[in-house]
Amino acid sequence: MDLATILLLFKSSLLVGALCFLYVRGHGDHVQGLGVLATSFLLQAAATTLAGLVEAHDVVGAGWTLASFAFGLLGYALMWIGLKTLTTGAGANPLSLAFVPPVLLSIGIWASGHVQDNAIRASVFNLCATCYLLACAGMVFHDLRRERLSAKIPLSLALGFGALLCLAIVLGINGLVLSPAVLDVVFFLLIVLFFIICLFIIIMVKERTEADLHRLIATDELTGLPNRRHFFNGLPQQPNTGDAFILLDIDHFKRVNDTMGHAAGDEVLRKVAAAISGGLPSHAIYGRLGGEEFGVFLPGSGHDAALALAELIRKRIESHDGVVTTISAGVAIARTANGISDVMSAADAALYKAKQNGRNRVWLHAEA
């Protein structure tokens, strides 16, 4: 495969990728960084176009060669910035340091007089591309700890493989390891790889949108807790012996709304929600059931641990600054092969007893 064909195919893949990024950017959420990625691909397409014109002697002069070199490196710098912004939401100011290597290398290769030396120029370019692609791969893979999207794994692998291909090009240009025929294959793989990188970036955006939609459907907007539907969907239909259900209700909540306004009532709900979610074990299932009522399911906790947890939540809410608020809680433990509705009914009966006996207390139902 001759160089002109390689450059044409590479330019085509970059233009298609840029158009895809711009399309998704105009038709969806979580698109911060896609515009930068589109610009990155367009700059690299411009670089390959100039390289093709220089190769065909349609343009003459070291300035055109330098422009191709600089545009390509700036494209890789923007690729890192765009991926960083898209993946982590980082701001643009500190990321501008990514432009330093392209600027310094462009100045250096011009000042050294090597801008017309194809081997040196291409080696420097592809070594820099290797570093940028490795940085992109590491950044995307590291961000899996913060946001687990399955597309990040193949995306980071594709970026890492791209870095290896760029390094292989450096070795091939300098007559090491690779024959010219194998080097053509490496160039072709790099072209295909840019399609793959574009594909997995778009898949990552789609996965993030779907994950946010799922959170929106499953989350109570006011408190941030799982909503009633999500809570009940997570409960087992047949609890095991020792599973606990805690039903919590804010005391005199209507009085807060009537005397202090709904804004104060909303603040109380958020306060109670924070107290509940902040002290639960990781295996607990919890949520806002509606109004001023909350539920907690504790698999295998037994009555001692369930009572202690309910009491801890009660004390935390009672001692919280702001509007004076208390809660009552009913606790039920599954002791027989009853369904979840039986355990919940028992917790509801215990909650009624807690309110009947003065409120601001936890009550255990004897049998569930």
mmCIF file of C-alpha atoms in Angstrom:
data_model
loop_
_atom_site.group_PDB
_atom_site.id
_atom_site.type_symbol
_atom_site.label_atom_id
_atom_site.label_comp_id
_atom_site.label_asym_id
_atom_site.label_seq_id
_atom_site.Cartn_x
_atom_site.Cartn_y
_atom_site.Cartn_z
ATOM 1 C CA MET A 1 0.000 0.000 0.000
ATOM 2 C CA ASP A 2 1.566 3.329 -1.085
ATOM 3 C CA LEU A 3 1.819 6.328 1.239
ATOM 4 C CA ALA A 4 -0.780 8.365 -0.659
ATOM 5 C CA THR A 5 -3.404 5.625 -0.180
ATOM 6 C CA ILE A 6 -2.540 5.273 3.508
ATOM 7 C CA LEU A 7 -2.898 9.022 4.039
ATOM 8 C CA LEU A 8 -6.222 9.093 2.179
ATOM 9 C CA LEU A 9 -7.668 6.246 4.263
ATOM 10 C CA PHE A 10 -6.360 7.747 7.482
ATOM 11 C CA LYS A 11 -7.855 11.144 6.622
ATOM 12 C CA SER A 12 -11.186 9.498 5.807
ATOM 13 C CA SER A 13 -11.312 7.677 9.149
ATOM 14 C CA LEU A 14 -10.528 10.908 10.987
ATOM 15 C CA LEU A 15 -13.211 12.875 9.138
ATOM 16 C CA VAL A 16 -15.830 10.193 9.809
ATOM 17 C CA GLY A 17 -14.856 10.175 13.504
ATOM 18 C CA ALA A 18 -15.112 13.969 13.735
ATOM 19 C CA LEU A 19 -18.562 13.935 12.104
ATOM 20 C CA CYS A 20 -19.732 11.234 14.529
ATOM 21 C CA PHE A 21 -18.546 13.260 17.528
ATOM 22 C CA LEU A 22 -20.279 16.389 16.243
ATOM 23 C CA TYR A 23 -23.504 14.491 15.592
ATOM 24 C CA VAL A 24 -23.594 12.969 19.089
ATOM 25 C CA ARG A 25 -22.660 16.346 20.581
ATOM 26 C CA GLY A 26 -25.691 17.910 18.946
ATOM 27 C CA HIS A 27 -28.142 15.180 19.950
ATOM 28 C CA GLY A 28 -27.456 14.169 23.528
ATOM 29 C CA ASP A 29 -26.269 14.816 27.065
ATOM 30 C CA HIS A 30 -22.824 14.186 28.597
ATOM 31 C CA VAL A 31 -21.152 15.608 25.502
ATOM 32 C CA GLN A 32 -18.624 17.878 27.195
ATOM 33 C CA GLY A 33 -15.344 17.128 25.429
ATOM 34 C CA LEU A 34 -16.827 15.748 22.200
ATOM 35 C CA GLY A 35 -16.339 19.088 20.459
ATOM 36 C CA VAL A 36 -12.674 19.030 21.460
ATOM 37 C CA LEU A 37 -12.351 15.454 20.197
ATOM 38 C CA ALA A 38 -13.946 16.454 16.890
ATOM 39 C CA THR A 39 -11.430 19.307 16.598
ATOM 40 C CA SER A 40 -8.655 16.837 17.402
ATOM 41 C CA PHE A 41 -9.685 14.532 14.590
ATOM 42 C CA LEU A 42 -10.112 17.464 12.160
ATOM 43 C CA LEU A 43 -6.620 18.757 12.969
ATOM 44 C CA GLN A 44 -5.144 15.327 12.355
ATOM 45 C CA ALA A 45 -7.114 15.100 9.092
ATOM 46 C CA ALA A 46 -5.651 18.473 8.089
ATOM 47 C CA ALA A 47 -2.195 17.191 8.982
ATOM 48 C CA THR A 48 -2.587 14.091 6.807
ATOM 49 C CA THR A 49 -3.972 16.227 3.953
ATOM 50 C CA LEU A 50 -0.928 18.484 4.075
ATOM 51 C CA ALA A 51 1.347 15.445 4.267
ATOM 52 C CA GLY A 52 -0.311 14.036 1.145
ATOM 53 C CA LEU A 53 0.068 17.333 -0.712
ATOM 54 C CA VAL A 54 3.747 17.539 0.251
ATOM 55 C CA GLU A 55 4.282 13.905 -0.792
ATOM 56 C CA ALA A 56 2.654 14.584 -4.189
ATOM 57 C CA HIS A 57 4.700 17.814 -4.557
ATOM 58 C CA ASP A 58 1.472 19.816 -4.895
ATOM 59 C CA VAL A 59 2.847 22.183 -2.278
ATOM 60 C CA VAL A 60 6.528 22.904 -1.815
ATOM 61 C CA GLY A 61 8.442 24.269 1.139
ATOM 62 C CA ALA A 62 9.507 23.352 4.651
ATOM 63 C CA GLY A 63 6.692 25.454 6.095
ATOM 64 C CA TRP A 64 4.022 23.082 4.788
ATOM 65 C CA THR A 65 5.854 20.092 6.234
ATOM 66 C CA LEU A 66 6.185 21.859 9.584
ATOM 67 C CA ALA A 67 2.466 22.724 9.521
ATOM 68 C CA SER A 68 1.588 19.063 8.936
ATOM 69 C CA PHE A 69 3.848 18.050 11.838
ATOM 70 C CA ALA A 70 2.451 20.699 14.202
ATOM 71 C CA PHE A 71 -1.214 20.090 13.301
ATOM 72 C CA GLY A 72 -0.818 16.363 13.907
ATOM 73 C CA LEU A 73 0.767 16.804 17.331
ATOM 74 C CA LEU A 74 -1.787 19.444 18.346
ATOM 75 C CA GLY A 75 -4.478 16.968 17.293
ATOM 76 C CA TYR A 76 -3.083 14.350 19.682
ATOM 77 C CA ALA A 77 -2.874 16.953 22.469
ATOM 78 C CA LEU A 78 -6.526 17.862 21.889
ATOM 79 C CA MET A 79 -7.403 14.173 21.870
ATOM 80 C CA TRP A 80 -6.018 13.826 25.397
ATOM 81 C CA ILE A 81 -7.796 17.010 26.534
ATOM 82 C CA GLY A 82 -11.094 15.922 24.969
ATOM 83 C CA LEU A 83 -10.968 12.456 26.516
ATOM 84 C CA LYS A 84 -9.974 13.891 29.893
ATOM 85 C CA THR A 85 -12.873 16.344 29.762
ATOM 86 C CA LEU A 86 -15.363 13.751 28.523
ATOM 87 C CA THR A 87 -14.276 11.082 30.994
ATOM 88 C CA THR A 88 -13.697 13.060 34.187
ATOM 89 C CA GLY A 89 -15.348 16.428 33.511
ATOM 90 C CA ALA A 90 -12.068 18.225 34.275
ATOM 91 C CA GLY A 91 -11.810 21.911 33.487
ATOM 92 C CA ALA A 92 -9.809 23.192 30.531
ATOM 93 C CA ASN A 93 -7.264 25.546 32.168
ATOM 94 C CA PRO A 94 -4.702 23.094 33.624
ATOM 95 C CA LEU A 95 -5.185 20.839 30.604
ATOM 96 C CA SER A 96 -3.658 23.508 28.347
ATOM 97 C CA LEU A 97 -0.255 22.204 29.477
ATOM 98 C CA ALA A 98 -0.859 19.363 27.025
ATOM 99 C CA PHE A 99 -0.054 21.847 24.246
ATOM 100 C CA VAL A 100 3.486 22.400 25.529
ATOM 101 C CA PRO A 101 5.114 19.296 23.912
ATOM 102 C CA PRO A 102 3.697 19.966 20.390
ATOM 103 C CA VAL A 103 4.796 23.607 20.508
ATOM 104 C CA LEU A 104 8.295 22.838 21.807
ATOM 105 C CA LEU A 105 8.819 19.928 19.405
ATOM 106 C CA SER A 106 7.641 21.986 16.433
ATOM 107 C CA ILE A 107 10.026 24.795 17.361
ATOM 108 C CA GLY A 108 12.824 22.308 18.013
ATOM 109 C CA ILE A 109 12.524 20.401 14.745
ATOM 110 C CA TRP A 110 12.384 23.660 12.782
ATOM 111 C CA ALA A 111 15.366 25.166 14.614
ATOM 112 C CA SER A 112 17.423 21.976 14.221
ATOM 113 C CA GLY A 113 16.897 21.926 10.478
ATOM 114 C CA HIS A 114 15.440 18.389 10.547
ATOM 115 C CA VAL A 115 11.969 19.376 9.371
ATOM 116 C CA GLN A 116 12.684 17.968 5.895
ATOM 117 C CA ASP A 117 14.268 14.768 7.220
ATOM 118 C CA ASN A 118 11.364 12.328 6.896
ATOM 119 C CA ALA A 119 12.848 9.657 9.162
ATOM 120 C CA ILE A 120 13.661 12.008 12.041
ATOM 121 C CA ARG A 121 10.438 14.007 11.725
ATOM 122 C CA ALA A 122 8.214 10.896 11.522
ATOM 123 C CA SER A 123 10.071 9.254 14.426
ATOM 124 C CA VAL A 124 9.609 12.279 16.679
ATOM 125 C CA PHE A 125 5.971 12.592 15.655
ATOM 126 C CA ASN A 126 5.099 8.964 16.340
ATOM 127 C CA LEU A 127 7.031 8.876 19.620
ATOM 128 C CA CYS A 128 4.987 11.858 20.786
ATOM 129 C CA ALA A 129 1.795 10.161 19.553
ATOM 130 C CA THR A 130 2.794 7.058 21.533
ATOM 131 C CA CYS A 131 3.076 9.119 24.716
ATOM 132 C CA TYR A 132 -0.279 10.841 24.186
ATOM 133 C CA LEU A 133 -2.096 7.583 23.427
ATOM 134 C CA LEU A 134 -0.559 5.889 26.479
ATOM 135 C CA ALA A 135 -1.612 8.867 28.619
ATOM 136 C CA CYS A 136 -5.156 8.609 27.212
ATOM 137 C CA ALA A 137 -5.290 4.848 27.862
ATOM 138 C CA GLY A 138 -4.063 5.210 31.444
ATOM 139 C CA MET A 139 -6.436 8.073 32.194
ATOM 140 C CA VAL A 140 -9.518 6.251 30.867
ATOM 141 C CA PHE A 141 -8.607 3.009 32.661
ATOM 142 C CA HIS A 142 -7.871 4.793 35.954
ATOM 143 C CA ASP A 143 -11.256 6.550 35.839
ATOM 144 C CA LEU A 144 -12.979 3.142 36.075
ATOM 145 C CA ARG A 145 -12.614 3.499 39.848
ATOM 146 C CA ARG A 146 -14.823 6.581 39.790
ATOM 147 C CA GLU A 147 -17.302 5.587 37.105
ATOM 148 C CA ARG A 148 -17.669 1.966 36.054
ATOM 149 C CA LEU A 149 -18.711 2.043 32.415
ATOM 150 C CA SER A 150 -17.950 -1.142 30.488
ATOM 151 C CA ALA A 151 -16.909 0.758 27.334
ATOM 152 C CA LYS A 152 -13.937 2.260 29.190
ATOM 153 C CA ILE A 153 -12.122 -1.084 29.247
ATOM 154 C CA PRO A 154 -12.032 -1.716 25.459
ATOM 155 C CA LEU A 155 -11.483 2.018 24.878
ATOM 156 C CA SER A 156 -8.393 2.039 27.093
ATOM 157 C CA LEU A 157 -7.148 -1.165 25.427
ATOM 158 C CA ALA A 158 -7.648 0.340 21.970
ATOM 159 C CA LEU A 159 -5.759 3.484 22.970
ATOM 160 C CA GLY A 160 -2.955 1.392 24.448
ATOM 161 C CA PHE A 161 -2.773 -0.744 21.294
ATOM 162 C CA GLY A 162 -2.621 2.465 19.259
ATOM 163 C CA ALA A 163 0.394 3.538 21.291
ATOM 164 C CA LEU A 164 2.108 0.234 20.470
ATOM 165 C CA LEU A 165 1.353 0.685 16.772
ATOM 166 C CA CYS A 166 2.853 4.194 16.801
ATOM 167 C CA LEU A 167 5.937 2.805 18.526
ATOM 168 C CA ALA A 168 6.119 0.021 15.925
ATOM 169 C CA ILE A 169 6.020 2.686 13.195
ATOM 170 C CA VAL A 170 9.045 4.385 14.785
ATOM 171 C CA LEU A 171 10.933 1.083 14.778
ATOM 172 C CA GLY A 172 9.900 0.350 11.196
ATOM 173 C CA ILE A 173 10.913 3.801 9.945
ATOM 174 C CA ASN A 174 14.383 3.266 11.396
ATOM 175 C CA GLY A 175 14.731 -0.198 9.881
ATOM 176 C CA LEU A 176 14.309 -2.078 13.167
ATOM 177 C CA VAL A 177 12.174 -5.196 13.647
ATOM 178 C CA LEU A 178 9.582 -4.474 10.937
ATOM 179 C CA SER A 179 9.875 -4.971 7.195
ATOM 180 C CA PRO A 180 8.207 -2.439 4.826
ATOM 181 C CA ALA A 181 5.379 -4.912 4.125
ATOM 182 C CA VAL A 182 4.673 -5.337 7.837
ATOM 183 C CA LEU A 183 4.878 -1.586 8.311
ATOM 184 C CA ASP A 184 2.053 -1.177 5.772
ATOM 185 C CA VAL A 185 -0.063 -3.526 7.874
ATOM 186 C CA VAL A 186 0.721 -1.470 10.973
ATOM 187 C CA PHE A 187 -0.440 1.714 9.213
ATOM 188 C CA PHE A 188 -3.637 -0.025 8.129
ATOM 189 C CA LEU A 189 -4.290 -1.261 11.685
ATOM 190 C CA LEU A 190 -3.829 2.278 12.989
ATOM 191 C CA ILE A 191 -6.480 3.510 10.543
ATOM 192 C CA VAL A 192 -8.931 0.823 11.690
ATOM 193 C CA LEU A 193 -8.066 1.568 15.301
ATOM 194 C CA PHE A 194 -9.200 5.181 15.024
ATOM 195 C CA PHE A 195 -12.614 3.919 13.907
ATOM 196 C CA ILE A 196 -12.669 1.622 16.960
ATOM 197 C CA ILE A 197 -11.630 4.427 19.331
ATOM 198 C CA CYS A 198 -14.398 6.634 17.948
ATOM 199 C CA LEU A 199 -16.920 3.797 18.330
ATOM 200 C CA PHE A 200 -16.107 3.114 21.978
ATOM 201 C CA ILE A 201 -16.120 6.821 22.858
ATOM 202 C CA ILE A 202 -19.667 7.061 21.522
ATOM 203 C CA ILE A 203 -20.647 3.841 23.344
ATOM 204 C CA MET A 204 -19.225 5.308 26.572
ATOM 205 C CA VAL A 205 -21.391 8.420 26.155
ATOM 206 C CA LYS A 206 -24.430 6.215 25.519
ATOM 207 C CA GLU A 207 -23.723 4.060 28.601
ATOM 208 C CA ARG A 208 -23.358 7.149 30.784
ATOM 209 C CA THR A 209 -26.678 8.519 29.543
ATOM 210 C CA GLU A 210 -28.403 5.198 30.240
ATOM 211 C CA ALA A 211 -26.835 4.988 33.711
ATOM 212 C CA ASP A 212 -28.053 8.495 34.548
ATOM 213 C CA LEU A 213 -31.523 7.654 33.268
ATOM 214 C CA HIS A 214 -31.576 4.562 35.484
ATOM 215 C CA ARG A 215 -30.506 6.645 38.496
ATOM 216 C CA LEU A 216 -33.189 9.202 37.696
ATOM 217 C CA ILE A 217 -35.874 6.510 37.541
ATOM 218 C CA ALA A 218 -34.654 4.833 40.726
ATOM 219 C CA THR A 219 -33.939 7.918 42.870
ATOM 220 C CA ASP A 220 -36.191 10.151 44.939
ATOM 221 C CA GLU A 221 -35.531 13.640 43.597
ATOM 222 C CA LEU A 222 -35.816 15.497 46.911
ATOM 223 C CA THR A 223 -33.766 13.284 49.223
ATOM 224 C CA GLY A 224 -31.470 11.464 46.820
ATOM 225 C CA LEU A 225 -32.450 8.120 48.358
ATOM 226 C CA PRO A 226 -33.730 5.185 46.303
ATOM 227 C CA ASN A 227 -37.425 5.726 45.638
ATOM 228 C CA ARG A 228 -40.324 3.471 46.588
ATOM 229 C CA ARG A 229 -40.285 1.504 43.347
ATOM 230 C CA HIS A 230 -36.547 0.826 43.465
ATOM 231 C CA PHE A 231 -36.725 -0.093 47.144
ATOM 232 C CA PHE A 232 -39.468 -2.689 46.714
ATOM 233 C CA ASN A 233 -37.871 -4.106 43.582
ATOM 234 C CA GLY A 234 -34.756 -4.831 45.628
ATOM 235 C CA LEU A 235 -36.526 -6.725 48.422
ATOM 236 C CA PRO A 236 -36.611 -10.526 48.432
ATOM 237 C CA GLN A 237 -40.094 -11.990 48.238
ATOM 238 C CA GLN A 238 -39.114 -14.633 50.789
ATOM 239 C CA PRO A 239 -36.901 -13.218 53.572
ATOM 240 C CA ASN A 240 -34.613 -15.492 55.540
ATOM 241 C CA THR A 241 -34.834 -16.016 59.275
ATOM 242 C CA GLY A 242 -33.081 -13.107 60.973
ATOM 243 C CA ASP A 243 -33.688 -10.574 58.221
ATOM 244 C CA ALA A 244 -34.874 -7.263 59.653
ATOM 245 C CA PHE A 245 -37.232 -4.610 58.359
ATOM 246 C CA ILE A 246 -37.207 -1.112 59.848
ATOM 247 C CA LEU A 247 -39.998 1.326 59.138
ATOM 248 C CA LEU A 248 -39.255 4.947 60.086
ATOM 249 C CA ASP A 249 -41.681 7.839 60.192
ATOM 250 C CA ILE A 250 -41.066 11.526 61.015
ATOM 251 C CA ASP A 251 -43.044 12.636 64.054
ATOM 252 C CA HIS A 252 -45.553 15.470 63.534
ATOM 253 C CA PHE A 253 -44.271 16.146 60.034
ATOM 254 C CA LYS A 254 -47.523 17.803 58.967
ATOM 255 C CA ARG A 255 -47.093 20.307 61.783
ATOM 256 C CA VAL A 256 -43.676 21.296 60.375
ATOM 257 C CA ASN A 257 -45.188 21.948 56.948
ATOM 258 C CA ASP A 258 -48.153 23.845 58.370
ATOM 259 C CA THR A 259 -46.227 26.073 60.776
ATOM 260 C CA MET A 260 -42.842 26.538 59.081
ATOM 261 C CA GLY A 261 -43.613 26.026 55.405
ATOM 262 C CA HIS A 262 -42.841 23.367 52.854
ATOM 263 C CA ALA A 263 -39.257 24.554 52.412
ATOM 264 C CA ALA A 264 -38.592 23.669 56.060
ATOM 265 C CA GLY A 265 -40.387 20.367 55.532
ATOM 266 C CA ASP A 266 -38.158 19.573 52.569
ATOM 267 C CA GLU A 267 -35.093 20.382 54.656
ATOM 268 C CA VAL A 268 -36.291 17.986 57.378
ATOM 269 C CA LEU A 269 -36.785 15.231 54.792
ATOM 270 C CA ARG A 270 -33.262 15.740 53.473
ATOM 271 C CA LYS A 271 -31.865 15.738 57.011
ATOM 272 C CA VAL A 272 -33.599 12.479 57.878
ATOM 273 C CA ALA A 273 -32.515 10.915 54.565
ATOM 274 C CA ALA A 274 -28.877 11.838 55.228
ATOM 275 C CA ALA A 275 -29.057 10.385 58.749
ATOM 276 C CA ILE A 276 -30.473 7.121 57.421
ATOM 277 C CA SER A 277 -28.110 6.622 54.500
ATOM 278 C CA GLY A 278 -25.031 7.728 56.430
ATOM 279 C CA GLY A 279 -25.092 4.935 58.983
ATOM 280 C CA LEU A 280 -26.147 1.840 57.053
ATOM 281 C CA PRO A 281 -24.045 -1.215 56.198
ATOM 282 C CA SER A 282 -23.238 -1.725 52.523
ATOM 283 C CA HIS A 283 -25.640 -4.675 52.151
ATOM 284 C CA ALA A 284 -28.674 -2.725 53.443
ATOM 285 C CA ILE A 285 -31.609 -1.953 51.153
ATOM 286 C CA TYR A 286 -33.221 1.375 51.917
ATOM 287 C CA GLY A 287 -35.353 4.119 50.423
ATOM 288 C CA ARG A 288 -38.021 6.751 50.834
ATOM 289 C CA LEU A 289 -41.396 5.035 50.701
ATOM 290 C CA GLY A 290 -43.412 8.211 50.311
ATOM 291 C CA GLY A 291 -44.248 11.327 52.300
ATOM 292 C CA GLU A 292 -42.372 11.191 55.601
ATOM 293 C CA GLU A 293 -41.934 7.399 55.655
ATOM 294 C CA PHE A 294 -38.670 5.529 55.067
ATOM 295 C CA GLY A 295 -37.800 1.848 54.978
ATOM 296 C CA VAL A 296 -34.634 -0.151 55.678
ATOM 297 C CA PHE A 297 -34.132 -3.865 55.038
ATOM 298 C CA LEU A 298 -31.176 -5.547 56.762
ATOM 299 C CA PRO A 299 -30.449 -9.090 55.568
ATOM 300 C CA GLY A 300 -29.444 -11.416 58.417
ATOM 301 C CA SER A 301 -28.967 -8.687 61.004
ATOM 302 C CA GLY A 302 -31.083 -10.124 63.843
ATOM 303 C CA HIS A 303 -32.994 -7.993 66.329
ATOM 304 C CA ASP A 304 -30.032 -6.681 68.353
ATOM 305 C CA ALA A 305 -28.228 -5.149 65.387
ATOM 306 C CA ALA A 306 -31.469 -3.863 63.842
ATOM 307 C CA LEU A 307 -32.565 -2.202 67.098
ATOM 308 C CA ALA A 308 -29.121 -0.686 67.615
ATOM 309 C CA LEU A 309 -29.096 0.742 64.103
ATOM 310 C CA ALA A 310 -32.618 2.151 64.383
ATOM 311 C CA GLU A 311 -31.712 3.737 67.725
ATOM 312 C CA LEU A 312 -28.539 5.222 66.236
ATOM 313 C CA ILE A 313 -30.551 6.817 63.430
ATOM 314 C CA ARG A 314 -33.121 8.127 65.898
ATOM 315 C CA LYS A 315 -30.458 9.768 68.098
ATOM 316 C CA ARG A 316 -28.649 11.234 65.106
ATOM 317 C CA ILE A 317 -31.824 12.902 63.851
ATOM 318 C CA GLU A 318 -32.826 14.127 67.312
ATOM 319 C CA SER A 319 -29.449 15.794 67.901
ATOM 320 C CA HIS A 320 -29.196 17.363 64.446
ATOM 321 C CA ASP A 321 -29.008 21.157 64.248
ATOM 322 C CA GLY A 322 -31.814 23.128 62.615
ATOM 323 C CA VAL A 323 -35.522 22.347 62.827
ATOM 324 C CA VAL A 324 -36.195 20.113 65.843
ATOM 325 C CA THR A 325 -37.169 16.732 64.442
ATOM 326 C CA THR A 326 -37.745 13.291 65.872
ATOM 327 C CA ILE A 327 -38.661 9.971 64.326
ATOM 328 C CA SER A 328 -40.426 6.841 65.439
ATOM 329 C CA ALA A 329 -39.333 3.440 64.156
ATOM 330 C CA GLY A 330 -40.849 -0.010 64.047
ATOM 331 C CA VAL A 331 -38.586 -3.055 63.761
ATOM 332 C CA ALA A 332 -39.658 -6.531 62.707
ATOM 333 C CA ILE A 333 -37.531 -9.657 62.404
ATOM 334 C CA ALA A 334 -38.371 -12.549 60.101
ATOM 335 C CA ARG A 335 -38.463 -15.678 62.261
ATOM 336 C CA THR A 336 -40.587 -17.977 60.136
ATOM 337 C CA ALA A 337 -41.089 -18.616 56.434
ATOM 338 C CA ASN A 338 -43.371 -15.595 56.017
ATOM 339 C CA GLY A 339 -43.368 -13.432 52.916
ATOM 340 C CA ILE A 340 -41.884 -9.954 52.832
ATOM 341 C CA SER A 341 -45.345 -8.399 53.117
ATOM 342 C CA ASP A 342 -45.827 -10.135 56.493
ATOM 343 C CA VAL A 343 -42.554 -8.722 57.823
ATOM 344 C CA MET A 344 -43.467 -5.264 56.574
ATOM 345 C CA SER A 345 -46.890 -5.455 58.205
ATOM 346 C CA ALA A 346 -45.227 -6.414 61.470
ATOM 347 C CA ALA A 347 -42.856 -3.440 61.212
ATOM 348 C CA ASP A 348 -45.837 -1.185 60.514
ATOM 349 C CA ALA A 349 -47.575 -2.516 63.634
ATOM 350 C CA ALA A 350 -44.421 -1.872 65.664
ATOM 351 C CA LEU A 351 -44.243 1.677 64.291
ATOM 352 C CA TYR A 352 -47.828 2.251 65.393
ATOM 353 C CA LYS A 353 -46.881 1.065 68.898
ATOM 354 C CA ALA A 354 -43.913 3.446 68.963
ATOM 355 C CA LYS A 355 -46.156 6.400 68.128
ATOM 356 C CA GLN A 356 -48.854 5.230 70.527
ATOM 357 C CA ASN A 357 -46.323 5.120 73.348
ATOM 358 C CA GLY A 358 -45.053 8.659 72.997
ATOM 359 C CA ARG A 359 -43.153 8.855 69.678
ATOM 360 C CA ASN A 360 -39.406 9.472 69.333
ATOM 361 C CA ARG A 361 -38.683 5.852 70.106
ATOM 362 C CA VAL A 362 -37.923 2.470 68.509
ATOM 363 C CA TRP A 363 -40.289 -0.456 68.965
ATOM 364 C CA LEU A 364 -39.606 -4.116 68.243
ATOM 365 C CA HIS A 365 -42.382 -6.403 67.057
ATOM 366 C CA ALA A 366 -42.169 -9.710 68.866
ATOM 367 C CA GLU A 367 -43.000 -11.984 65.936
ATOM 368 C CA ALA A 368 -42.995 -11.507 62.193
#
